[in-house]
């Protein structure tokens, strides 16, 4: 498919990018209504910490999972630590490494993020029947699998 000015807005890349931005903005807005201010890019960081809990993750590992360089990861963690949502501690086995874990306050915020995300996702799927929703989700999983496979082959 050759992209033209007429068809670029119907391309999968454009549509996925626009949906992603709109979802992040809507979730951020819903969170603000619920008293939580968090940069949209930090929400996945909280999710990754929750997925690995109770295990503490090294700051380096977290950066790799988030695909963030160490400076951006450090900034993100400093902000979340100032809010009291994460704690950092020196790794007793490697003094040059920080271990990161979510605090009790962070776990409460994560519940609010999940609640707000659920509201927004239901709004996003308004008017979409269950079968179409399942097809959309399955198709996105397959696209991710295909692209990840290509990424592994190139790496």
mmCIF file of C-alpha atoms in Angstrom:
data_model
loop_
_atom_site.group_PDB
_atom_site.id
_atom_site.type_symbol
_atom_site.label_atom_id
_atom_site.label_comp_id
_atom_site.label_asym_id
_atom_site.label_seq_id
_atom_site.Cartn_x
_atom_site.Cartn_y
_atom_site.Cartn_z
ATOM 1 C CA UNK A 1 0.000 0.000 0.000
ATOM 2 C CA UNK A 2 1.375 3.364 -0.991
ATOM 3 C CA UNK A 3 0.573 6.174 1.378
ATOM 4 C CA UNK A 4 -1.046 9.279 0.034
ATOM 5 C CA UNK A 5 -2.553 12.314 1.704
ATOM 6 C CA UNK A 6 -5.961 10.718 1.158
ATOM 7 C CA UNK A 7 -5.281 7.323 2.742
ATOM 8 C CA UNK A 8 -2.688 7.954 5.440
ATOM 9 C CA UNK A 9 -5.375 8.652 8.064
ATOM 10 C CA UNK A 10 -6.829 5.189 7.479
ATOM 11 C CA UNK A 11 -3.497 3.383 7.915
ATOM 12 C CA UNK A 12 -3.074 1.028 10.875
ATOM 13 C CA UNK A 13 -0.110 3.008 12.210
ATOM 14 C CA UNK A 14 -1.988 6.296 12.178
ATOM 15 C CA UNK A 15 -5.126 4.795 13.700
ATOM 16 C CA UNK A 16 -3.243 2.942 16.461
ATOM 17 C CA UNK A 17 -1.189 6.027 17.277
ATOM 18 C CA UNK A 18 -4.259 8.257 17.431
ATOM 19 C CA UNK A 19 -6.198 5.751 19.558
ATOM 20 C CA UNK A 20 -3.215 5.423 21.917
ATOM 21 C CA UNK A 21 -2.898 9.205 22.363
ATOM 22 C CA UNK A 22 -6.630 9.649 22.878
ATOM 23 C CA UNK A 23 -6.791 6.813 25.426
ATOM 24 C CA UNK A 24 -3.843 8.235 27.380
ATOM 25 C CA UNK A 25 -5.356 11.726 27.385
ATOM 26 C CA UNK A 26 -8.782 10.462 28.442
ATOM 27 C CA UNK A 27 -7.320 8.302 31.226
ATOM 28 C CA UNK A 28 -5.227 11.244 32.454
ATOM 29 C CA UNK A 29 -8.336 13.428 32.483
ATOM 30 C CA UNK A 30 -10.318 10.786 34.386
ATOM 31 C CA UNK A 31 -7.463 10.423 36.886
ATOM 32 C CA UNK A 32 -7.387 14.190 37.468
ATOM 33 C CA UNK A 33 -11.121 14.063 38.221
ATOM 34 C CA UNK A 34 -10.237 11.429 40.836
ATOM 35 C CA UNK A 35 -7.441 13.488 42.372
ATOM 36 C CA UNK A 36 -4.492 11.667 40.786
ATOM 37 C CA UNK A 37 -1.947 13.583 38.753
ATOM 38 C CA UNK A 38 0.489 11.352 36.900
ATOM 39 C CA UNK A 39 2.318 11.728 33.616
ATOM 40 C CA UNK A 40 0.684 9.337 31.134
ATOM 41 C CA UNK A 41 4.029 7.696 30.386
ATOM 42 C CA UNK A 42 4.428 6.727 34.039
ATOM 43 C CA UNK A 43 1.242 4.650 34.198
ATOM 44 C CA UNK A 44 2.867 1.628 32.489
ATOM 45 C CA UNK A 45 5.791 1.915 34.920
ATOM 46 C CA UNK A 46 3.380 1.458 37.816
ATOM 47 C CA UNK A 47 1.822 -1.507 36.016
ATOM 48 C CA UNK A 48 5.180 -3.194 35.427
ATOM 49 C CA UNK A 49 6.063 -2.823 39.103
ATOM 50 C CA UNK A 50 2.724 -4.388 40.042
ATOM 51 C CA UNK A 51 3.206 -7.290 37.629
ATOM 52 C CA UNK A 52 6.558 -8.140 39.198
ATOM 53 C CA UNK A 53 5.518 -7.595 42.828
ATOM 54 C CA UNK A 54 6.488 -8.552 45.437
ATOM 55 C CA UNK A 55 9.856 -8.868 43.679
ATOM 56 C CA UNK A 56 11.836 -5.635 43.589
ATOM 57 C CA UNK A 57 13.142 -4.640 40.166
ATOM 58 C CA UNK A 58 16.473 -3.031 39.512
ATOM 59 C CA UNK A 59 16.267 0.444 38.057
ATOM 60 C CA UNK A 60 18.157 -0.842 35.000
ATOM 61 C CA UNK A 61 15.734 -3.732 34.436
ATOM 62 C CA UNK A 62 12.775 -1.399 34.806
ATOM 63 C CA UNK A 63 14.320 0.946 32.244
ATOM 64 C CA UNK A 64 14.778 -1.927 29.812
ATOM 65 C CA UNK A 65 11.174 -3.078 30.281
ATOM 66 C CA UNK A 66 9.928 0.489 29.791
ATOM 67 C CA UNK A 67 12.375 1.095 26.925
ATOM 68 C CA UNK A 68 13.629 4.255 28.649
ATOM 69 C CA UNK A 69 17.223 5.414 28.885
ATOM 70 C CA UNK A 70 18.654 5.652 32.387
ATOM 71 C CA UNK A 71 18.245 9.432 32.600
ATOM 72 C CA UNK A 72 14.536 9.354 31.731
ATOM 73 C CA UNK A 73 14.030 6.390 34.063
ATOM 74 C CA UNK A 74 15.783 8.241 36.864
ATOM 75 C CA UNK A 75 13.574 11.313 36.324
ATOM 76 C CA UNK A 76 10.423 9.184 36.309
ATOM 77 C CA UNK A 77 11.382 7.338 39.481
ATOM 78 C CA UNK A 78 12.346 10.569 41.247
ATOM 79 C CA UNK A 79 8.926 12.007 40.478
ATOM 80 C CA UNK A 80 7.086 8.873 41.616
ATOM 81 C CA UNK A 81 9.259 8.674 44.736
ATOM 82 C CA UNK A 82 8.461 12.310 45.600
ATOM 83 C CA UNK A 83 4.777 11.437 45.369
ATOM 84 C CA UNK A 84 5.399 8.509 47.718
ATOM 85 C CA UNK A 85 4.318 5.893 45.179
ATOM 86 C CA UNK A 86 7.622 4.036 44.830
ATOM 87 C CA UNK A 87 10.634 3.468 47.015
ATOM 88 C CA UNK A 88 14.215 2.998 45.952
ATOM 89 C CA UNK A 89 16.817 1.161 47.974
ATOM 90 C CA UNK A 90 20.409 0.262 47.318
ATOM 91 C CA UNK A 91 20.839 -3.340 46.192
ATOM 92 C CA UNK A 92 22.759 -5.104 48.979
ATOM 93 C CA UNK A 93 24.396 -7.361 46.361
ATOM 94 C CA UNK A 94 25.437 -4.465 44.101
ATOM 95 C CA UNK A 95 25.845 -1.075 45.780
ATOM 96 C CA UNK A 96 25.813 0.709 42.397
ATOM 97 C CA UNK A 97 22.283 -0.488 41.665
ATOM 98 C CA UNK A 98 18.909 0.682 42.994
ATOM 99 C CA UNK A 99 16.005 -1.678 43.609
ATOM 100 C CA UNK A 100 12.530 -0.285 43.043
ATOM 101 C CA UNK A 101 9.224 -1.315 44.571
ATOM 102 C CA UNK A 102 5.763 0.146 44.806
ATOM 103 C CA UNK A 103 4.675 1.552 48.177
ATOM 104 C CA UNK A 104 1.262 1.052 49.787
ATOM 105 C CA UNK A 105 0.293 4.507 48.508
ATOM 106 C CA UNK A 106 1.448 3.463 45.033
ATOM 107 C CA UNK A 107 -0.730 0.363 45.196
ATOM 108 C CA UNK A 108 -3.729 2.556 46.064
ATOM 109 C CA UNK A 109 -2.942 4.842 43.126
ATOM 110 C CA UNK A 110 -2.622 1.810 40.860
ATOM 111 C CA UNK A 111 -6.147 0.739 41.855
ATOM 112 C CA UNK A 112 -7.397 4.206 40.895
ATOM 113 C CA UNK A 113 -5.513 4.024 37.588
ATOM 114 C CA UNK A 114 -7.136 0.649 36.881
ATOM 115 C CA UNK A 115 -10.586 1.970 37.771
ATOM 116 C CA UNK A 116 -10.194 5.082 35.602
ATOM 117 C CA UNK A 117 -8.706 3.109 32.705
ATOM 118 C CA UNK A 118 -11.670 0.724 32.886
ATOM 119 C CA UNK A 119 -14.130 3.620 32.620
ATOM 120 C CA UNK A 120 -12.312 5.107 29.636
ATOM 121 C CA UNK A 121 -11.954 1.772 27.836
ATOM 122 C CA UNK A 122 -15.662 1.093 28.223
ATOM 123 C CA UNK A 123 -16.365 4.570 26.808
ATOM 124 C CA UNK A 124 -13.983 3.843 23.922
ATOM 125 C CA UNK A 125 -15.852 0.629 23.094
ATOM 126 C CA UNK A 126 -19.275 2.313 23.301
ATOM 127 C CA UNK A 127 -21.368 1.038 20.391
ATOM 128 C CA UNK A 128 -18.997 -1.859 19.648
ATOM 129 C CA UNK A 129 -20.527 -5.299 20.094
ATOM 130 C CA UNK A 130 -18.708 -8.017 22.057
ATOM 131 C CA UNK A 131 -17.724 -9.985 18.942
ATOM 132 C CA UNK A 132 -16.180 -6.926 17.252
ATOM 133 C CA UNK A 133 -14.388 -6.035 20.460
ATOM 134 C CA UNK A 134 -12.902 -9.543 20.670
ATOM 135 C CA UNK A 135 -11.844 -9.407 17.016
ATOM 136 C CA UNK A 136 -10.163 -6.029 17.590
ATOM 137 C CA UNK A 137 -8.264 -7.280 20.640
ATOM 138 C CA UNK A 138 -7.242 -10.542 18.930
ATOM 139 C CA UNK A 139 -6.064 -8.643 15.850
ATOM 140 C CA UNK A 140 -3.960 -6.276 17.962
ATOM 141 C CA UNK A 141 -2.419 -9.224 19.825
ATOM 142 C CA UNK A 142 -1.553 -10.844 16.492
ATOM 143 C CA UNK A 143 0.001 -7.622 15.152
ATOM 144 C CA UNK A 144 2.097 -7.312 18.315
ATOM 145 C CA UNK A 145 3.158 -10.964 18.079
ATOM 146 C CA UNK A 146 4.106 -10.587 14.413
ATOM 147 C CA UNK A 147 6.099 -7.417 14.968
ATOM 148 C CA UNK A 148 7.784 -8.776 18.083
ATOM 149 C CA UNK A 149 8.797 -11.863 16.110
ATOM 150 C CA UNK A 150 10.349 -9.608 13.441
ATOM 151 C CA UNK A 151 12.114 -7.589 16.141
ATOM 152 C CA UNK A 152 13.624 -10.764 17.630
ATOM 153 C CA UNK A 153 14.787 -11.962 14.215
ATOM 154 C CA UNK A 154 16.523 -8.647 13.499
ATOM 155 C CA UNK A 155 18.099 -8.414 16.997
#
